[in-house]
Amino acid sequence: MLGAIAGDIIGSRFEGHSTPPAGFDLFHRDCRFTDDTVCTLAVAEALMTGQGVAPTLRAFVRRYPDAGYGAMFLRWAFSDDAPAYGSWGNGAPMRVASIGWWAATEAEALELAAKQAAVSHDHPDAIAAAQAVALAILQLRQGAARAALRDRLSTQFGYDLRSQTALRRGGFDISASGTVPPALAAAFDAADWEGAVRTAVCLGGDTDTLACITGAVAEAIHAVPGPIADQVRARLTGDLRSVLDRFEQARAKLR
Ligand SMILES: [Mg+2]
């Protein structure tokens, strides 16, 4: 899950840029965690406590109200009982990483991914995109071969994951179904974690969310390099770092 947070922080300073420069510094004083990190950690907390995704997301958003949420999500989060609002945006796949590490089986990953999406982003495309990311992480950490998994995700979710098409689109498409294919292709193509995230950021547009999803999936292939993990931890608040630490401890016990 740290890979998702790392991608968010690295991509944060280029959000809305059309052509981030290749060879950019990974960590810069403008790098910060955004809504992707807060929501990712909220879902992880909900898994650990069993207290429900919606109330946990709301509590985290209210604690960090300025992290860059979409307007509709913010309205949902500040209401105590607003229903899901049919969103097809990339908010559902951007916060799903913990489920790929938590679930023991494909069925559990698919069910938990759908459930966490549906509290706010209940459009079928958003639910499917969250499921695709959780399934990719689960399968990769369990040792699935990348090429076979890529084919399977293409078929199961109807995504074009060929590099030449998935990576040709810029990153300004904030739909779930427009964000996940390039993010997956960047992760599948790369020789290492850093290369995956650099490819995602250089697509431009919604760079923090692209890099968050790519970083989450690439972590299941390559792990996040130690020096990058240290930079990430240093940029979290104490209470967000504690969610990450507790999640990693809980995961270690599950193994
Ligand atoms: Mg963000």
PDB file of C-alpha atoms in Angstrom, residues 17-221:
ATOM      1  CA  HIS A  17       0.634  19.742 -16.042  1.00  0.00           C
ATOM      2  CA  SER A  18       0.420  18.458 -19.596  1.00  0.00           C
ATOM      3  CA  THR A  19       4.075  17.445 -19.947  1.00  0.00           C
ATOM      4  CA  PRO A  20       5.993  16.866 -16.715  1.00  0.00           C
ATOM      5  CA  PRO A  21       9.698  16.749 -17.642  1.00  0.00           C
ATOM      6  CA  ALA A  22      11.307  13.331 -17.955  1.00  0.00           C
ATOM      7  CA  GLY A  23      14.037  13.032 -15.342  1.00  0.00           C
ATOM      8  CA  PHE A  24      12.199  15.177 -12.765  1.00  0.00           C
ATOM      9  CA  ASP A  25      13.339  14.985  -9.132  1.00  0.00           C
ATOM     10  CA  LEU A  26      11.211  12.365  -7.391  1.00  0.00           C
ATOM     11  CA  PHE A  27      11.016  14.348  -4.173  1.00  0.00           C
ATOM     12  CA  HIS A  28      10.842  18.121  -4.158  1.00  0.00           C
ATOM     13  CA  ARG A  29       9.755  20.536  -1.479  1.00  0.00           C
ATOM     14  CA  ASP A  30       6.374  20.913  -3.227  1.00  0.00           C
ATOM     15  CA  CYS A  31       5.614  17.179  -2.989  1.00  0.00           C
ATOM     16  CA  ARG A  32       2.848  16.426  -0.519  1.00  0.00           C
ATOM     17  CA  PHE A  33       0.243  13.794   0.154  1.00  0.00           C
ATOM     18  CA  THR A  34      -3.193  14.482  -1.324  1.00  0.00           C
ATOM     19  CA  ASP A  35      -6.710  13.039  -1.259  1.00  0.00           C
ATOM     20  CA  ASP A  36      -5.410   9.803  -2.798  1.00  0.00           C
ATOM     21  CA  THR A  37      -3.324   9.107   0.300  1.00  0.00           C
ATOM     22  CA  VAL A  38      -5.987  10.145   2.815  1.00  0.00           C
ATOM     23  CA  CYS A  39      -8.642   7.968   1.152  1.00  0.00           C
ATOM     24  CA  THR A  40      -6.256   5.016   0.672  1.00  0.00           C
ATOM     25  CA  LEU A  41      -5.414   5.051   4.375  1.00  0.00           C
ATOM     26  CA  ALA A  42      -9.077   5.456   5.310  1.00  0.00           C
ATOM     27  CA  VAL A  43      -9.965   2.270   3.428  1.00  0.00           C
ATOM     28  CA  ALA A  44      -7.066   0.481   5.145  1.00  0.00           C
ATOM     29  CA  GLU A  45      -8.306   1.685   8.524  1.00  0.00           C
ATOM     30  CA  ALA A  46     -11.817   0.456   7.719  1.00  0.00           C
ATOM     31  CA  LEU A  47     -10.432  -2.996   6.861  1.00  0.00           C
ATOM     32  CA  MET A  48      -8.589  -3.151  10.173  1.00  0.00           C
ATOM     33  CA  THR A  49     -11.381  -1.871  12.405  1.00  0.00           C
ATOM     34  CA  GLY A  50     -14.377  -3.293  10.586  1.00  0.00           C
ATOM     35  CA  GLN A  51     -16.177  -0.031  11.279  1.00  0.00           C
ATOM     36  CA  GLY A  52     -17.337   0.552   7.741  1.00  0.00           C
ATOM     37  CA  VAL A  53     -15.827   2.320   4.750  1.00  0.00           C
ATOM     38  CA  ALA A  54     -18.285   5.228   4.585  1.00  0.00           C
ATOM     39  CA  PRO A  55     -17.940   6.435   8.187  1.00  0.00           C
ATOM     40  CA  THR A  56     -14.178   5.919   8.142  1.00  0.00           C
ATOM     41  CA  LEU A  57     -13.757   7.830   4.877  1.00  0.00           C
ATOM     42  CA  ARG A  58     -15.895  10.644   6.268  1.00  0.00           C
ATOM     43  CA  ALA A  59     -13.843  10.823   9.453  1.00  0.00           C
ATOM     44  CA  PHE A  60     -10.540  10.960   7.539  1.00  0.00           C
ATOM     45  CA  VAL A  61     -11.767  13.576   5.049  1.00  0.00           C
ATOM     46  CA  ARG A  62     -13.028  15.766   7.891  1.00  0.00           C
ATOM     47  CA  ARG A  63      -9.619  15.474   9.567  1.00  0.00           C
ATOM     48  CA  TYR A  64      -7.864  16.428   6.284  1.00  0.00           C
ATOM     49  CA  PRO A  65     -10.414  18.596   4.459  1.00  0.00           C
ATOM     50  CA  ASP A  66      -7.903  20.391   2.226  1.00  0.00           C
ATOM     51  CA  ALA A  67      -6.234  17.429   0.532  1.00  0.00           C
ATOM     52  CA  GLY A  68      -7.689  18.128  -2.929  1.00  0.00           C
ATOM     53  CA  TYR A  69     -10.950  16.176  -3.127  1.00  0.00           C
ATOM     54  CA  GLY A  70     -13.474  16.568  -5.898  1.00  0.00           C
ATOM     55  CA  ALA A  71     -16.402  18.828  -5.010  1.00  0.00           C
ATOM     56  CA  MET A  72     -19.030  16.066  -5.113  1.00  0.00           C
ATOM     57  CA  PHE A  73     -16.962  13.755  -2.933  1.00  0.00           C
ATOM     58  CA  LEU A  74     -16.371  16.550  -0.439  1.00  0.00           C
ATOM     59  CA  ARG A  75     -20.121  17.199  -0.217  1.00  0.00           C
ATOM     60  CA  TRP A  76     -20.710  13.488   0.313  1.00  0.00           C
ATOM     61  CA  ALA A  77     -18.029  13.313   3.006  1.00  0.00           C
ATOM     62  CA  PHE A  78     -19.397  16.251   4.969  1.00  0.00           C
ATOM     63  CA  SER A  79     -22.887  14.822   4.992  1.00  0.00           C
ATOM     64  CA  ASP A  80     -23.547  12.110   7.578  1.00  0.00           C
ATOM     65  CA  ASP A  81     -25.852  10.019   5.447  1.00  0.00           C
ATOM     66  CA  ALA A  82     -25.596  11.077   1.790  1.00  0.00           C
ATOM     67  CA  PRO A  83     -25.995   8.118  -0.568  1.00  0.00           C
ATOM     68  CA  ALA A  84     -23.511   7.224  -3.297  1.00  0.00           C
ATOM     69  CA  TYR A  85     -23.804   9.651  -6.177  1.00  0.00           C
ATOM     70  CA  GLY A  86     -23.259   7.561  -9.306  1.00  0.00           C
ATOM     71  CA  SER A  87     -19.706   8.730  -9.891  1.00  0.00           C
ATOM     72  CA  TRP A  88     -17.587   7.086 -12.593  1.00  0.00           C
ATOM     73  CA  GLY A  89     -14.525   9.058 -11.473  1.00  0.00           C
ATOM     74  CA  ASN A  90     -11.157   7.586 -10.582  1.00  0.00           C
ATOM     75  CA  GLY A  91     -11.698   8.021  -6.824  1.00  0.00           C
ATOM     76  CA  ALA A  92     -12.722   4.380  -6.433  1.00  0.00           C
ATOM     77  CA  PRO A  93      -9.584   2.773  -7.912  1.00  0.00           C
ATOM     78  CA  MET A  94      -7.281   5.373  -6.357  1.00  0.00           C
ATOM     79  CA  ARG A  95      -8.132   4.287  -2.798  1.00  0.00           C
ATOM     80  CA  VAL A  96      -8.348   0.509  -3.231  1.00  0.00           C
ATOM     81  CA  ALA A  97      -4.698  -0.567  -2.806  1.00  0.00           C
ATOM     82  CA  SER A  98      -4.976  -1.940   0.723  1.00  0.00           C
ATOM     83  CA  ILE A  99      -7.593  -4.456  -0.402  1.00  0.00           C
ATOM     84  CA  GLY A 100      -5.146  -6.076  -2.822  1.00  0.00           C
ATOM     85  CA  TRP A 101      -2.836  -6.712   0.138  1.00  0.00           C
ATOM     86  CA  TRP A 102      -5.546  -7.627   2.641  1.00  0.00           C
ATOM     87  CA  ALA A 103      -7.715 -10.066   0.689  1.00  0.00           C
ATOM     88  CA  ALA A 104      -6.766 -13.725   0.753  1.00  0.00           C
ATOM     89  CA  THR A 105      -8.675 -14.767  -2.351  1.00  0.00           C
ATOM     90  CA  GLU A 106      -9.827 -13.288  -5.637  1.00  0.00           C
ATOM     91  CA  ALA A 107     -13.452 -13.470  -4.543  1.00  0.00           C
ATOM     92  CA  GLU A 108     -12.657 -11.523  -1.390  1.00  0.00           C
ATOM     93  CA  ALA A 109     -10.639  -8.909  -3.304  1.00  0.00           C
ATOM     94  CA  LEU A 110     -13.450  -8.390  -5.816  1.00  0.00           C
ATOM     95  CA  GLU A 111     -16.111  -8.158  -3.123  1.00  0.00           C
ATOM     96  CA  LEU A 112     -14.200  -5.757  -0.865  1.00  0.00           C
ATOM     97  CA  ALA A 113     -13.117  -3.599  -3.807  1.00  0.00           C
ATOM     98  CA  ALA A 114     -16.703  -3.262  -4.992  1.00  0.00           C
ATOM     99  CA  LYS A 115     -17.974  -2.512  -1.507  1.00  0.00           C
ATOM    100  CA  GLN A 116     -15.479   0.270  -0.854  1.00  0.00           C
ATOM    101  CA  ALA A 117     -16.184   1.812  -4.257  1.00  0.00           C
ATOM    102  CA  ALA A 118     -19.943   1.665  -3.930  1.00  0.00           C
ATOM    103  CA  VAL A 119     -20.220   3.855  -0.841  1.00  0.00           C
ATOM    104  CA  SER A 120     -19.609   6.887  -3.069  1.00  0.00           C
ATOM    105  CA  HIS A 121     -18.609   5.828  -6.596  1.00  0.00           C
ATOM    106  CA  ASP A 122     -21.357   3.367  -7.474  1.00  0.00           C
ATOM    107  CA  HIS A 123     -21.202   3.659 -11.261  1.00  0.00           C
ATOM    108  CA  PRO A 124     -20.406   0.204 -12.730  1.00  0.00           C
ATOM    109  CA  ASP A 125     -17.239   1.554 -14.385  1.00  0.00           C
ATOM    110  CA  ALA A 126     -15.891   2.844 -11.061  1.00  0.00           C
ATOM    111  CA  ILE A 127     -16.669  -0.423  -9.294  1.00  0.00           C
ATOM    112  CA  ALA A 128     -15.029  -2.460 -12.076  1.00  0.00           C
ATOM    113  CA  ALA A 129     -11.934  -0.233 -12.085  1.00  0.00           C
ATOM    114  CA  ALA A 130     -11.482  -0.653  -8.339  1.00  0.00           C
ATOM    115  CA  GLN A 131     -11.878  -4.411  -8.738  1.00  0.00           C
ATOM    116  CA  ALA A 132      -9.293  -4.508 -11.545  1.00  0.00           C
ATOM    117  CA  VAL A 133      -6.679  -2.725  -9.417  1.00  0.00           C
ATOM    118  CA  ALA A 134      -7.312  -4.849  -6.322  1.00  0.00           C
ATOM    119  CA  LEU A 135      -7.211  -8.040  -8.381  1.00  0.00           C
ATOM    120  CA  ALA A 136      -3.973  -6.982 -10.095  1.00  0.00           C
ATOM    121  CA  ILE A 137      -2.282  -6.352  -6.732  1.00  0.00           C
ATOM    122  CA  LEU A 138      -3.527  -9.614  -5.231  1.00  0.00           C
ATOM    123  CA  GLN A 139      -2.449 -11.666  -8.234  1.00  0.00           C
ATOM    124  CA  LEU A 140       0.957 -10.029  -8.586  1.00  0.00           C
ATOM    125  CA  ARG A 141       1.855 -10.355  -4.927  1.00  0.00           C
ATOM    126  CA  GLN A 142       0.874 -13.993  -5.151  1.00  0.00           C
ATOM    127  CA  GLY A 143       3.339 -14.414  -8.010  1.00  0.00           C
ATOM    128  CA  ALA A 144       1.162 -14.288 -11.132  1.00  0.00           C
ATOM    129  CA  ALA A 145       3.028 -13.871 -14.406  1.00  0.00           C
ATOM    130  CA  ARG A 146       2.676 -10.321 -15.681  1.00  0.00           C
ATOM    131  CA  ALA A 147       1.879 -11.153 -19.323  1.00  0.00           C
ATOM    132  CA  ALA A 148      -0.848 -13.635 -18.474  1.00  0.00           C
ATOM    133  CA  LEU A 149      -2.395 -11.304 -15.914  1.00  0.00           C
ATOM    134  CA  ARG A 150      -2.355  -8.437 -18.383  1.00  0.00           C
ATOM    135  CA  ASP A 151      -4.280 -10.559 -20.882  1.00  0.00           C
ATOM    136  CA  ARG A 152      -6.707 -11.681 -18.232  1.00  0.00           C
ATOM    137  CA  LEU A 153      -7.454  -8.131 -17.033  1.00  0.00           C
ATOM    138  CA  SER A 154      -7.977  -7.008 -20.638  1.00  0.00           C
ATOM    139  CA  THR A 155     -10.518  -9.727 -21.208  1.00  0.00           C
ATOM    140  CA  GLN A 156     -12.257  -9.565 -17.832  1.00  0.00           C
ATOM    141  CA  PHE A 157     -12.587  -5.778 -17.666  1.00  0.00           C
ATOM    142  CA  GLY A 158     -12.569  -4.882 -21.359  1.00  0.00           C
ATOM    143  CA  TYR A 159      -9.494  -2.669 -21.042  1.00  0.00           C
ATOM    144  CA  ASP A 160      -7.010  -2.116 -23.834  1.00  0.00           C
ATOM    145  CA  LEU A 161      -3.785  -2.620 -21.901  1.00  0.00           C
ATOM    146  CA  ARG A 162      -1.412  -2.657 -24.867  1.00  0.00           C
ATOM    147  CA  SER A 163       1.313  -0.106 -24.170  1.00  0.00           C
ATOM    148  CA  GLN A 164       1.030   1.596 -27.526  1.00  0.00           C
ATOM    149  CA  THR A 165      -2.643   2.410 -26.966  1.00  0.00           C
ATOM    150  CA  ALA A 166      -2.991   2.648 -23.179  1.00  0.00           C
ATOM    151  CA  LEU A 167       0.001   4.969 -22.809  1.00  0.00           C
ATOM    152  CA  ARG A 168      -0.861   7.177 -25.765  1.00  0.00           C
ATOM    153  CA  ARG A 169      -3.754   8.825 -23.951  1.00  0.00           C
ATOM    154  CA  GLY A 170      -2.814  11.729 -21.752  1.00  0.00           C
ATOM    155  CA  GLY A 171      -3.696  11.704 -18.102  1.00  0.00           C
ATOM    156  CA  PHE A 172      -6.461  14.323 -18.267  1.00  0.00           C
ATOM    157  CA  ASP A 173      -9.174  11.673 -18.423  1.00  0.00           C
ATOM    158  CA  ILE A 174     -10.306  11.442 -14.789  1.00  0.00           C
ATOM    159  CA  SER A 175     -12.813   8.656 -15.386  1.00  0.00           C
ATOM    160  CA  ALA A 176     -12.104   5.389 -13.611  1.00  0.00           C
ATOM    161  CA  SER A 177     -12.115   3.489 -16.905  1.00  0.00           C
ATOM    162  CA  GLY A 178      -9.803   6.064 -18.514  1.00  0.00           C
ATOM    163  CA  THR A 179      -7.311   6.178 -15.636  1.00  0.00           C
ATOM    164  CA  VAL A 180      -6.819   2.510 -14.814  1.00  0.00           C
ATOM    165  CA  PRO A 181      -5.599   1.208 -18.225  1.00  0.00           C
ATOM    166  CA  PRO A 182      -2.625   3.613 -18.540  1.00  0.00           C
ATOM    167  CA  ALA A 183      -1.821   3.189 -14.836  1.00  0.00           C
ATOM    168  CA  LEU A 184      -1.782  -0.608 -15.213  1.00  0.00           C
ATOM    169  CA  ALA A 185       0.214  -0.493 -18.452  1.00  0.00           C
ATOM    170  CA  ALA A 186       2.860   1.734 -16.811  1.00  0.00           C
ATOM    171  CA  ALA A 187       3.171  -0.724 -13.934  1.00  0.00           C
ATOM    172  CA  PHE A 188       3.267  -3.811 -16.161  1.00  0.00           C
ATOM    173  CA  ASP A 189       5.872  -2.380 -18.547  1.00  0.00           C
ATOM    174  CA  ALA A 190       8.441  -1.100 -16.087  1.00  0.00           C
ATOM    175  CA  ALA A 191      11.733  -2.696 -15.089  1.00  0.00           C
ATOM    176  CA  ASP A 192      11.503  -1.242 -11.583  1.00  0.00           C
ATOM    177  CA  TRP A 193       9.143   0.657  -9.263  1.00  0.00           C
ATOM    178  CA  GLU A 194      10.602   4.068  -9.981  1.00  0.00           C
ATOM    179  CA  GLY A 195      10.397   3.603 -13.749  1.00  0.00           C
ATOM    180  CA  ALA A 196       6.716   2.692 -13.486  1.00  0.00           C
ATOM    181  CA  VAL A 197       5.861   5.814 -11.531  1.00  0.00           C
ATOM    182  CA  ARG A 198       7.927   8.053 -13.799  1.00  0.00           C
ATOM    183  CA  THR A 199       6.001   6.763 -16.826  1.00  0.00           C
ATOM    184  CA  ALA A 200       2.687   7.435 -15.072  1.00  0.00           C
ATOM    185  CA  VAL A 201       3.622  10.973 -14.009  1.00  0.00           C
ATOM    186  CA  CYS A 202       4.870  11.837 -17.496  1.00  0.00           C
ATOM    187  CA  LEU A 203       1.409  11.116 -18.926  1.00  0.00           C
ATOM    188  CA  GLY A 204       0.455  14.462 -17.359  1.00  0.00           C
ATOM    189  CA  GLY A 205      -2.992  15.484 -16.182  1.00  0.00           C
ATOM    190  CA  ASP A 206      -4.170  13.715 -13.040  1.00  0.00           C
ATOM    191  CA  THR A 207      -0.587  12.777 -12.196  1.00  0.00           C
ATOM    192  CA  ASP A 208      -1.073  12.067  -8.502  1.00  0.00           C
ATOM    193  CA  THR A 209      -3.877   9.579  -9.085  1.00  0.00           C
ATOM    194  CA  LEU A 210      -2.191   7.922 -12.081  1.00  0.00           C
ATOM    195  CA  ALA A 211       1.034   7.552 -10.098  1.00  0.00           C
ATOM    196  CA  CYS A 212      -0.904   6.395  -7.037  1.00  0.00           C
ATOM    197  CA  ILE A 213      -2.521   3.522  -8.946  1.00  0.00           C
ATOM    198  CA  THR A 214       0.652   2.690 -10.871  1.00  0.00           C
ATOM    199  CA  GLY A 215       2.727   2.830  -7.686  1.00  0.00           C
ATOM    200  CA  ALA A 216       0.270   0.553  -5.908  1.00  0.00           C
ATOM    201  CA  VAL A 217       0.392  -2.097  -8.636  1.00  0.00           C
ATOM    202  CA  ALA A 218       4.150  -1.764  -9.232  1.00  0.00           C
ATOM    203  CA  GLU A 219       4.748  -2.353  -5.509  1.00  0.00           C
ATOM    204  CA  ALA A 220       3.264  -5.819  -5.893  1.00  0.00           C
ATOM    205  CA  ILE A 221       5.831  -6.547  -8.635  1.00  0.00           C
TER     206      ILE A 221
END
